[in-house]
mmCIF file of C-alpha atoms in Angstrom:
data_model
loop_
_atom_site.group_PDB
_atom_site.id
_atom_site.type_symbol
_atom_site.label_atom_id
_atom_site.label_comp_id
_atom_site.label_asym_id
_atom_site.label_seq_id
_atom_site.Cartn_x
_atom_site.Cartn_y
_atom_site.Cartn_z
ATOM 1 C CA MET A 25 18.724 90.646 -17.722
ATOM 2 C CA THR A 26 18.692 89.552 -20.961
ATOM 3 C CA ILE A 27 20.453 86.432 -22.136
ATOM 4 C CA LYS A 28 22.462 87.041 -25.755
ATOM 5 C CA VAL A 29 23.879 83.897 -27.988
ATOM 6 C CA LEU A 30 26.825 85.558 -29.545
ATOM 7 C CA ALA A 31 28.632 83.634 -32.796
ATOM 8 C CA GLY A 32 30.745 84.977 -35.746
ATOM 9 C CA SER A 33 27.014 84.887 -38.151
ATOM 10 C CA THR A 34 23.773 84.286 -38.232
ATOM 11 C CA ALA A 35 24.052 80.781 -39.441
ATOM 12 C CA GLU A 36 25.971 80.081 -36.343
ATOM 13 C CA LYS A 37 23.391 81.843 -33.867
ATOM 14 C CA GLY A 38 20.670 79.840 -35.390
ATOM 15 C CA ARG A 39 22.716 76.450 -35.080
ATOM 16 C CA LEU A 40 23.510 77.239 -31.417
ATOM 17 C CA LEU A 41 19.906 78.764 -30.867
ATOM 18 C CA ILE A 42 18.689 75.291 -31.756
ATOM 19 C CA GLN A 43 21.638 73.407 -29.767
ATOM 20 C CA ILE A 44 20.619 75.339 -26.741
ATOM 21 C CA VAL A 45 16.674 74.938 -26.942
ATOM 22 C CA ARG A 46 17.256 71.360 -27.600
ATOM 23 C CA ARG A 47 18.920 70.876 -24.646
ATOM 24 C CA LEU A 48 16.432 73.031 -22.215
ATOM 25 C CA LEU A 49 13.430 71.035 -24.069
ATOM 26 C CA ASP A 50 15.046 67.780 -23.325
ATOM 27 C CA GLU A 51 15.700 68.712 -19.499
ATOM 28 C CA LEU A 52 12.121 69.105 -19.721
ATOM 29 C CA GLY A 53 11.560 65.908 -20.991
ATOM 30 C CA TYR A 54 10.928 66.333 -25.006
ATOM 31 C CA ASP A 55 12.416 65.135 -28.276
ATOM 32 C CA ASP A 56 11.702 64.007 -31.688
ATOM 33 C CA PHE A 57 12.579 68.123 -32.141
ATOM 34 C CA ARG A 58 11.786 69.722 -35.687
ATOM 35 C CA ALA A 59 13.201 73.019 -35.575
ATOM 36 C CA ARG A 60 12.634 76.079 -38.127
ATOM 37 C CA VAL A 61 15.659 78.851 -37.616
ATOM 38 C CA GLY A 62 14.361 82.689 -38.529
ATOM 39 C CA GLY A 63 15.204 86.696 -38.195
ATOM 40 C CA GLY A 64 18.588 85.900 -39.004
ATOM 41 C CA GLY A 65 19.259 83.494 -36.156
ATOM 42 C CA THR A 66 17.721 85.289 -32.844
ATOM 43 C CA GLU A 67 13.813 83.075 -33.738
ATOM 44 C CA LEU A 68 13.323 80.073 -33.200
ATOM 45 C CA ASP A 69 10.447 77.691 -33.738
ATOM 46 C CA VAL A 70 10.910 73.827 -32.509
ATOM 47 C CA LYS A 71 8.154 71.092 -32.420
ATOM 48 C CA ALA A 72 8.262 67.988 -30.590
ATOM 49 C CA LYS A 73 7.178 65.827 -28.576
ATOM 50 C CA HIS A 74 7.418 64.605 -24.522
ATOM 51 C CA ARG A 75 9.017 61.157 -24.039
ATOM 52 C CA ALA A 76 6.362 59.929 -21.739
ATOM 53 C CA THR A 77 3.031 61.023 -22.742
ATOM 54 C CA GLN A 78 3.302 62.011 -26.152
ATOM 55 C CA ALA A 79 2.169 65.432 -25.588
ATOM 56 C CA PRO A 80 3.066 68.177 -28.338
ATOM 57 C CA ILE A 81 4.888 71.432 -27.920
ATOM 58 C CA LEU A 82 5.195 74.384 -29.422
ATOM 59 C CA CYS A 83 8.398 75.878 -28.319
ATOM 60 C CA LYS A 84 9.426 79.531 -29.597
ATOM 61 C CA ALA A 85 12.933 81.052 -28.349
ATOM 62 C CA ARG A 86 13.309 84.955 -29.253
ATOM 63 C CA ALA A 87 16.742 85.734 -28.904
ATOM 64 C CA LEU A 88 16.405 89.735 -29.926
ATOM 65 C CA PRO A 89 18.090 92.617 -29.174
ATOM 66 C CA ARG A 90 15.038 94.145 -27.298
ATOM 67 C CA GLU A 91 12.348 92.948 -24.977
ATOM 68 C CA LEU A 92 9.347 90.789 -25.891
ATOM 69 C CA GLY A 93 5.882 93.045 -25.867
ATOM 70 C CA THR A 94 2.533 92.093 -25.208
ATOM 71 C CA GLU A 95 1.583 91.731 -29.537
ATOM 72 C CA GLU A 96 4.585 89.059 -29.481
ATOM 73 C CA LEU A 97 2.683 87.198 -26.076
ATOM 74 C CA LYS A 98 -0.966 87.588 -27.697
ATOM 75 C CA ARG A 99 0.413 86.065 -31.214
ATOM 76 C CA PHE A 100 2.189 83.242 -29.654
ATOM 77 C CA LEU A 101 -1.272 82.942 -27.419
ATOM 78 C CA THR A 102 -3.126 83.007 -30.293
ATOM 79 C CA LEU A 103 -0.656 79.561 -31.693
ATOM 80 C CA TYR A 104 -1.281 78.156 -28.492
ATOM 81 C CA THR A 105 -4.899 78.431 -28.665
ATOM 82 C CA GLN A 106 -5.068 76.606 -32.439
ATOM 83 C CA GLY A 107 -2.808 74.154 -31.112
ATOM 84 C CA LYS A 108 -4.867 73.404 -27.864
ATOM 85 C CA LYS A 109 -8.389 73.179 -30.248
ATOM 86 C CA LYS A 110 -6.417 70.434 -32.316
ATOM 87 C CA ASP A 111 -4.538 67.984 -29.486
ATOM 88 C CA ARG A 112 -5.866 68.921 -25.698
ATOM 89 C CA ARG A 113 -2.633 68.037 -24.583
ATOM 90 C CA PHE A 114 -0.987 70.703 -26.576
ATOM 91 C CA VAL A 115 1.847 72.939 -24.514
ATOM 92 C CA GLY A 116 3.153 76.491 -25.647
ATOM 93 C CA LEU A 117 6.458 77.864 -24.399
ATOM 94 C CA LEU A 118 8.018 80.703 -25.493
ATOM 95 C CA LEU A 119 11.827 81.561 -23.857
ATOM 96 C CA ALA A 120 12.246 85.216 -23.816
ATOM 97 C CA PHE A 121 16.020 85.198 -24.680
ATOM 98 C CA SER A 122 15.773 89.102 -23.963
ATOM 99 C CA GLY A 123 13.361 89.539 -21.319
ATOM 100 C CA LEU A 124 9.737 90.740 -21.580
ATOM 101 C CA GLN A 125 8.730 94.515 -21.492
ATOM 102 C CA GLU A 126 6.844 95.474 -18.163
ATOM 103 C CA GLY A 127 3.368 95.905 -19.992
ATOM 104 C CA ALA A 128 4.212 92.331 -21.118
ATOM 105 C CA ARG A 129 4.966 91.079 -17.861
ATOM 106 C CA GLU A 130 1.957 92.279 -16.516
ATOM 107 C CA TRP A 131 -0.380 91.077 -19.130
ATOM 108 C CA TYR A 132 0.744 87.762 -18.426
ATOM 109 C CA ALA A 133 0.582 88.157 -14.877
ATOM 110 C CA GLY A 134 -2.926 88.416 -15.215
ATOM 111 C CA LEU A 135 -3.437 85.564 -18.102
ATOM 112 C CA GLU A 136 -1.973 83.186 -15.001
ATOM 113 C CA GLU A 137 -4.686 84.738 -12.585
ATOM 114 C CA LYS A 138 -7.415 83.481 -14.805
ATOM 115 C CA GLY A 139 -5.856 79.980 -15.766
ATOM 116 C CA LYS A 140 -3.954 79.832 -18.755
ATOM 117 C CA GLY A 141 -3.438 75.942 -19.267
ATOM 118 C CA GLU A 142 -0.214 74.893 -21.012
ATOM 119 C CA PHE A 143 1.098 78.424 -21.816
ATOM 120 C CA HIS A 144 4.479 79.471 -20.689
ATOM 121 C CA VAL A 145 6.727 81.556 -20.877
ATOM 122 C CA PHE A 146 10.232 81.372 -19.848
ATOM 123 C CA ALA A 147 11.978 85.199 -19.009
ATOM 124 C CA PRO A 148 15.907 84.994 -18.904
ATOM 125 C CA GLU A 149 16.019 84.147 -15.139
ATOM 126 C CA LYS A 150 13.594 80.805 -15.651
ATOM 127 C CA ILE A 151 15.803 80.004 -18.875
ATOM 128 C CA LEU A 152 18.731 80.393 -17.187
ATOM 129 C CA THR A 153 17.834 78.173 -14.220
ATOM 130 C CA LEU A 154 17.260 75.101 -17.180
ATOM 131 C CA LEU A 155 20.774 75.933 -17.894
ATOM 132 C CA ARG A 156 22.438 75.477 -15.078
ATOM 133 C CA ARG A 157 20.005 72.423 -14.463
ATOM 134 C CA SER A 158 20.912 70.793 -17.590
ATOM 135 C CA ARG A 159 24.952 71.419 -17.031
ATOM 136 C CA MET A 160 25.101 73.792 -20.226
ATOM 137 C CA ILE A 161 26.558 76.405 -18.009
ATOM 138 C CA GLY A 162 28.088 76.554 -14.263
ATOM 139 C CA LEU A 163 27.094 78.502 -11.029
ATOM 140 C CA PRO A 164 28.139 82.003 -11.433
ATOM 141 C CA GLU A 165 30.708 81.098 -8.571
ATOM 142 C CA VAL A 166 32.356 78.952 -11.074
ATOM 143 C CA VAL A 167 32.444 81.087 -13.858
ATOM 144 C CA GLU A 168 32.310 84.580 -13.112
ATOM 145 C CA PRO A 169 36.319 83.715 -11.536
ATOM 146 C CA ALA A 170 36.928 82.142 -15.119
ATOM 147 C CA ILE A 171 35.749 84.827 -17.293
ATOM 148 C CA LYS A 172 38.036 87.842 -15.674
#
């Protein structure tokens, strides 16, 4: 499964991606957002703080035309580890709108078994659940007839 962000221009795609990610992070309890868009509107880095605990989060959203590979996950894990050294409450969240390659899924599953701390990777299915929970999209049985 892939979630695509469709827009008329790369600037508009970047603005839409920011809106989506801000709503998702808001649903997870974060605010005080600072965002940076790159990659022609397909890559977004957001720093925020949890409303209740003030724990910092680094959220990377990737809406690429291909699935993310193991190397991209490892690079993000490195950033997460650096942040965790500065603040033990640090959270890392990678939103993989385009999904994960098989090897990346296996690598992340192995990391989960070892105890990954607050390092999270959300595949499209999990992102879709959050989009529904935040009421950004409706249930499939409501949306599909409207599209047809």
